[in-house]
XYZ file of C-alpha atoms in Angstrom:
422
model
C 0.000 0.000 0.000
C 1.230 3.484 -0.870
C 0.566 6.268 1.617
C 0.712 9.814 0.240
C 1.482 12.622 2.703
C 1.162 16.344 1.976
C 2.901 19.095 3.956
C 3.685 22.776 3.448
C 5.664 23.530 6.631
C 8.550 21.999 8.520
C 6.407 22.042 11.666
C 3.718 20.092 9.835
C 6.264 17.518 8.708
C 7.478 17.214 12.300
C 3.881 16.528 13.309
C 3.666 13.803 10.662
C 6.910 12.309 11.957
C 5.544 12.246 15.504
C 2.365 10.528 14.284
C 4.407 7.927 12.395
C 6.610 7.266 15.423
C 3.498 6.905 17.589
C 2.167 4.198 15.235
C -0.741 6.211 13.860
C 0.031 5.088 10.297
C 0.867 1.474 11.038
C 4.122 -0.298 10.158
C 6.275 1.069 7.353
C 5.563 -1.842 5.016
C 4.626 0.027 1.827
C 5.756 3.203 0.076
C 5.478 6.510 1.864
C 5.450 9.442 -0.530
C 5.724 13.034 0.697
C 4.375 15.917 -1.402
C 5.865 19.220 -0.233
C 4.336 22.548 -1.185
C 5.842 26.007 -0.875
C 2.875 28.345 -0.375
C 4.856 31.550 0.154
C 3.697 34.584 -1.812
C 6.789 34.294 -4.012
C 7.898 30.660 -3.720
C 10.650 31.156 -6.301
C 12.688 33.182 -3.774
C 11.583 31.356 -0.604
C 13.234 28.038 0.367
C 10.884 25.065 0.476
C 10.558 22.998 3.634
C 12.621 20.138 2.162
C 15.502 22.616 1.791
C 15.437 23.536 5.494
C 18.391 22.282 7.547
C 16.172 20.281 9.899
C 14.434 18.354 7.132
C 17.304 15.884 6.839
C 16.348 14.432 10.237
C 12.793 13.791 9.007
C 13.627 12.573 5.500
C 14.297 8.883 6.378
C 10.640 8.396 7.311
C 9.650 8.837 3.648
C 10.629 6.770 0.651
C 10.147 9.585 -1.869
C 9.778 13.356 -1.737
C 8.097 15.291 -4.550
C 7.521 19.032 -5.024
C 3.901 20.018 -5.644
C 5.184 23.371 -6.927
C 7.141 21.592 -9.640
C 4.095 19.530 -10.589
C 1.772 22.535 -11.034
C 4.402 25.034 -12.277
C 4.192 27.784 -13.372
C 0.928 28.180 -11.420
C 0.905 29.075 -7.722
C -0.175 26.079 -5.604
C -2.453 28.155 -3.379
C -4.341 29.587 -6.346
C -4.662 26.697 -8.780
C -7.304 23.989 -8.675
C -8.439 21.609 -11.376
C -11.657 22.298 -13.229
C -14.244 19.549 -12.930
C -13.882 18.548 -16.567
C -10.100 18.195 -16.103
C -10.137 16.007 -12.983
C -10.177 12.552 -14.645
C -7.293 13.438 -16.965
C -5.205 15.127 -14.258
C -5.883 12.271 -11.860
C -4.370 9.818 -14.349
C -1.390 12.081 -14.935
C -0.716 12.530 -11.206
C -1.128 8.824 -10.562
C 1.409 8.091 -13.293
C 3.794 10.824 -12.092
C 3.842 9.422 -8.544
C 3.769 5.759 -9.692
C 0.606 5.100 -7.707
C -0.599 2.280 -9.950
C -4.270 1.750 -9.173
C -4.202 4.520 -6.603
C -3.102 5.394 -3.082
C -4.079 3.404 -0.040
C -4.268 6.496 2.198
C -3.984 10.247 1.701
C -2.784 12.436 4.596
C -3.441 16.179 4.363
C -3.275 19.440 6.270
C -5.687 22.364 5.725
C -8.021 20.201 3.652
C -10.594 22.968 3.151
C -8.375 25.093 0.885
C -5.873 24.599 -1.941
C -3.330 23.104 -2.328
C -4.523 20.316 0.017
C -8.076 20.436 -1.311
C -6.740 20.225 -4.858
C -4.635 17.181 -3.974
C -7.688 15.523 -2.381
C -9.697 16.095 -5.567
C -7.012 14.458 -7.733
C -5.966 11.537 -5.513
C -9.334 9.848 -5.167
C -10.932 6.606 -4.017
C -8.910 6.289 -0.819
C -9.464 7.254 2.839
C -8.184 10.642 3.994
C -6.499 11.461 7.291
C -6.362 15.148 8.179
C -3.660 16.360 10.529
C -3.486 19.741 12.174
C -0.348 21.225 13.651
C -1.756 24.293 15.356
C -4.502 26.182 17.116
C -6.659 26.350 13.990
C -7.803 22.786 14.653
C -9.896 24.160 17.523
C -11.873 26.378 15.160
C -14.597 25.430 12.668
C -13.842 24.173 9.181
C -13.046 27.201 7.060
C -15.079 26.266 3.972
C -17.671 23.521 3.383
C -16.239 20.403 1.789
C -17.827 18.445 -1.054
C -19.109 15.022 -0.053
C -16.519 13.419 -2.341
C -13.848 14.698 0.076
C -15.643 14.909 3.445
C -17.046 11.393 3.064
C -13.527 9.988 2.839
C -12.085 11.674 5.959
C -11.695 9.119 8.730
C -9.848 10.992 11.503
C -8.223 14.224 12.619
C -4.717 13.945 14.102
C -3.699 16.950 16.192
C -1.279 18.057 18.866
C -3.017 18.158 22.231
C -2.157 21.784 22.922
C -5.173 22.403 25.179
C -6.050 19.214 27.080
C -9.773 18.943 27.600
C -10.666 21.133 24.623
C -12.012 19.164 21.653
C -11.329 20.548 18.161
C -14.243 21.890 16.134
C -12.464 21.190 12.854
C -14.462 18.640 10.807
C -16.902 18.011 13.666
C -19.748 18.930 11.322
C -18.989 15.852 9.187
C -18.569 13.493 12.134
C -14.773 13.140 12.077
C -13.296 12.005 15.393
C -10.223 13.873 16.692
C -7.179 11.800 17.653
C -4.656 13.682 19.839
C -0.977 12.860 19.415
C 1.159 12.094 22.482
C 3.406 14.935 23.642
C 6.298 12.511 24.129
C 6.341 11.526 20.444
C 6.600 15.142 19.324
C 9.314 15.893 21.871
C 11.366 12.952 20.618
C 11.143 14.331 17.082
C 12.385 17.694 18.369
C 15.280 16.094 20.205
C 16.391 14.402 16.975
C 16.478 17.704 15.064
C 19.980 19.106 14.483
C 21.209 21.719 16.925
C 21.396 25.273 15.603
C 24.615 27.095 16.368
C 24.784 30.678 17.530
C 21.348 31.015 19.144
C 21.058 32.924 22.420
C 18.529 34.923 24.386
C 16.995 35.098 27.842
C 13.579 35.679 26.263
C 12.020 34.951 22.869
C 9.800 37.109 20.659
C 7.668 35.174 18.168
C 7.038 36.992 14.919
C 4.017 36.360 12.726
C 2.914 37.731 9.367
C -0.117 39.763 10.340
C 0.492 42.508 7.797
C 0.778 39.973 4.966
C -2.713 38.791 5.946
C -3.976 42.416 5.937
C -4.869 42.235 9.617
C -2.631 45.189 10.505
C -0.336 47.430 8.485
C 3.371 46.671 8.149
C 4.122 49.687 10.356
C 1.723 48.485 13.047
C 3.239 45.009 13.020
C 6.727 46.463 13.334
C 5.546 48.574 16.263
C 3.984 45.498 17.876
C 7.348 43.704 17.775
C 9.057 46.839 19.073
C 6.534 47.057 21.907
C 7.282 43.447 22.888
C 11.015 44.201 22.918
C 10.563 47.351 25.020
C 8.422 45.440 27.515
C 11.053 42.696 27.790
C 13.741 45.331 28.312
C 11.598 46.885 31.043
C 11.514 43.445 32.697
C 15.310 43.426 32.740
C 16.046 41.098 29.824
C 19.290 42.175 28.157
C 19.433 39.484 25.445
C 16.444 38.491 23.321
C 15.944 36.031 20.482
C 13.603 37.090 17.684
C 12.046 34.168 15.813
C 10.483 35.538 12.607
C 7.721 33.661 10.829
C 9.027 31.720 7.802
C 6.662 33.581 5.467
C 7.288 37.064 6.864
C 10.559 38.007 5.132
C 13.497 39.841 6.680
C 12.008 43.311 7.114
C 10.760 42.767 10.651
C 14.169 41.657 11.903
C 15.945 44.664 10.358
C 13.574 47.112 12.018
C 13.764 45.345 15.363
C 17.565 45.483 15.381
C 17.384 49.274 15.368
C 15.045 49.275 18.372
C 17.329 46.835 20.183
C 20.323 49.158 19.719
C 18.352 52.062 21.205
C 17.407 49.937 24.216
C 20.845 48.426 24.710
C 19.449 44.920 24.185
C 21.505 42.226 22.461
C 19.153 40.877 19.766
C 19.713 37.501 18.130
C 17.649 36.596 15.057
C 16.876 32.938 14.332
C 16.800 31.728 10.757
C 13.472 31.578 8.952
C 13.686 27.801 8.599
C 14.447 27.119 12.272
C 11.314 25.877 14.108
C 10.497 27.888 17.215
C 10.364 24.650 19.220
C 14.009 23.911 18.359
C 14.862 27.327 19.831
C 12.911 26.514 22.996
C 14.683 23.189 23.372
C 18.109 24.744 22.923
C 17.678 27.894 25.034
C 15.000 27.133 27.637
C 14.219 30.880 27.787
C 12.741 32.570 30.827
C 9.801 33.958 28.829
C 8.268 33.598 25.363
C 6.081 36.429 24.076
C 4.031 36.671 20.896
C 0.642 37.692 19.598
C -1.325 34.495 19.002
C 1.255 32.111 17.569
C 0.728 28.378 18.084
C 4.327 28.310 19.335
C 3.173 30.089 22.497
C 1.206 26.973 23.349
C 3.963 24.526 22.406
C 6.423 26.484 24.569
C 4.162 26.165 27.595
C 2.741 22.699 26.902
C 5.915 20.877 25.843
C 8.571 22.742 27.818
C 6.768 24.441 30.724
C 8.160 27.850 29.686
C 6.256 30.945 30.897
C 4.447 32.715 28.061
C 2.769 36.066 27.500
C 0.787 37.726 24.738
C 0.583 41.253 23.365
C -1.639 42.679 20.640
C -4.577 40.276 20.724
C -7.028 43.100 21.365
C -6.021 44.846 18.136
C -6.209 41.637 16.107
C -9.644 40.751 17.488
C -10.889 44.181 16.513
C -9.377 44.085 13.012
C -10.147 40.516 11.904
C -12.535 40.496 8.973
C -14.739 38.901 7.946
C -15.960 37.423 11.205
C -15.445 33.929 9.729
C -11.678 34.555 9.451
C -10.022 31.277 10.429
C -7.570 33.093 12.733
C -10.428 34.139 15.032
C -10.475 31.033 17.223
C -6.654 30.894 17.673
C -6.486 34.542 18.745
C -9.537 34.072 20.990
C -7.910 31.103 22.716
C -4.642 32.935 23.307
C -6.368 36.111 24.473
C -8.568 34.183 26.912
C -5.900 31.917 28.408
C -2.429 33.481 28.108
C -1.102 36.154 30.497
C -0.900 39.623 28.965
C 2.344 41.583 28.714
C 1.977 45.336 29.309
C 4.275 48.051 27.874
C 5.839 48.598 31.318
C 6.879 44.935 31.449
C 4.250 43.813 33.925
C 2.305 40.623 33.242
C -1.353 40.202 34.184
C -3.516 37.098 34.069
C -6.525 37.314 31.743
C -10.024 37.245 33.264
C -11.164 33.717 34.063
C -13.002 32.202 31.093
C -14.992 29.073 30.308
C -12.779 28.233 27.349
C -14.817 25.403 25.900
C -18.051 27.409 26.003
C -16.321 30.489 24.577
C -14.752 28.585 21.677
C -18.038 26.861 20.825
C -19.916 30.183 20.918
C -17.361 31.895 18.682
C -17.282 28.854 16.388
C -21.063 28.903 16.030
C -21.058 32.606 15.202
C -18.377 31.986 12.571
C -20.136 29.088 10.809
C -23.687 28.892 12.166
C -25.092 27.115 9.095
C -22.604 24.260 9.364
C -22.617 23.917 13.171
C -26.314 24.149 14.161
C -25.698 21.740 17.061
C -23.716 24.502 18.810
C -26.598 27.001 18.810
C -27.883 26.065 22.266
C -24.407 26.213 23.821
C -23.726 29.555 22.137
C -27.036 31.010 23.321
C -26.317 29.818 26.845
C -22.880 31.437 26.789
C -24.236 34.786 25.580
C -27.009 34.659 28.172
C -24.509 33.927 30.962
C -21.625 36.204 29.964
C -23.286 38.790 27.768
C -22.244 39.820 24.261
C -18.576 40.488 25.107
C -17.458 43.046 22.546
C -13.937 41.621 22.615
C -15.057 38.338 21.063
C -18.430 39.055 19.445
C -19.863 41.694 17.161
C -23.467 42.734 17.802
C -24.263 42.609 14.101
C -22.960 39.029 13.888
C -24.878 37.973 17.021
C -28.052 39.423 15.523
C -27.477 37.782 12.140
C -27.246 34.309 13.730
C -30.215 34.952 16.011
C -28.458 35.107 19.383
C -29.610 38.654 20.158
C -32.594 40.602 18.787
C -31.899 42.530 15.644
C -31.850 46.292 16.272
C -34.961 48.107 15.118
C -34.380 50.239 12.043
C -34.166 53.919 12.822
C -37.397 55.764 12.082
C -36.877 58.491 9.458
C -37.123 62.031 10.732
C -39.920 64.238 9.332
C -37.429 66.379 7.391
C -35.983 63.270 5.760
C -39.461 62.208 4.634
C -40.048 65.682 3.192
C -36.766 65.576 1.254
C -37.601 62.181 -0.208
C -41.084 63.407 -1.192
C -39.609 66.476 -2.882
C -37.012 64.355 -4.724
C -39.811 62.152 -6.076
């Protein structure tokens, strides 16, 4: 049997490795083929995950590695999908290209609701699908509805157990059971990754790519990183590691170096391809701060490192549309992670019923696909009120959790103007 795995990040491939080591894919009796995809905005100038230094430690788990970018070139993998009339032909071509014979025995995908993974699922057919999730997005609802041809084949959801006791919403609407991976398996994968020379820092700042997602402007994101650095300096940290997001480019690091010089802080910048968890393992920092990165949770869950967040309030206010798939991750971090203030102080967030909050937000995001959550969402709003931080009144009204506001009655002068215009 041939198992086909798809991954677009080194962290995702590490998650696959942990699942393999934990026996989730059975013995390595048949072929294991890995499709790697570089989904960066300009993949031609961004190294793919199989070019990252740490990939060599993961490579022996796979018999073959193929580039999805090469297969669909010159099209961008995140934009291209096969037209219905082309599927049978392209399926045969892909099957021949990967030497799948009569087909794959199992297909393993991340982010199945969107291309490239959704495109791969449409072309490698007639086999069961395992979905794996390597981050906080697994706790949110499925981003887009899936056709029955794909959803009917999904048998399980593998995910890191970042929040014990909280069950993922992802794929719950199609009856897929979540299967948490053991922490120990993922830690062993990390320990086998090659050490990175030259890293140092008493604290770590996690960069993201919020401006690339149009959540904030590039200037605001740079100021957010600068604010984190100033707060760490106020706490007495004189050396800080900045871990930029792989898709963010080098601009954030250049700007942050200037702020570090003004503050007298020794700033070390980790390479784009270095997983944040490898930094945690090597440095065991005193504090990790970020906005709503999944790595905040892995730092605390896997290594017991103190964590703090900054900027969630701005992101919650800016996220649009309400269904944005980042909403549940930022809600989770905002509701559970201590908050770092500009003066360096850290305050615990107000106590929250996390499961009820996530289900209420998830229902408001995708009410048509998660009708079973309506009662729980209504109960949460009744108990806690329509918290403006997490809910918008217009969205609550549109899904029927609060009464719709009455339309404003036109003033007499307005009626006169309309009559005159007629």
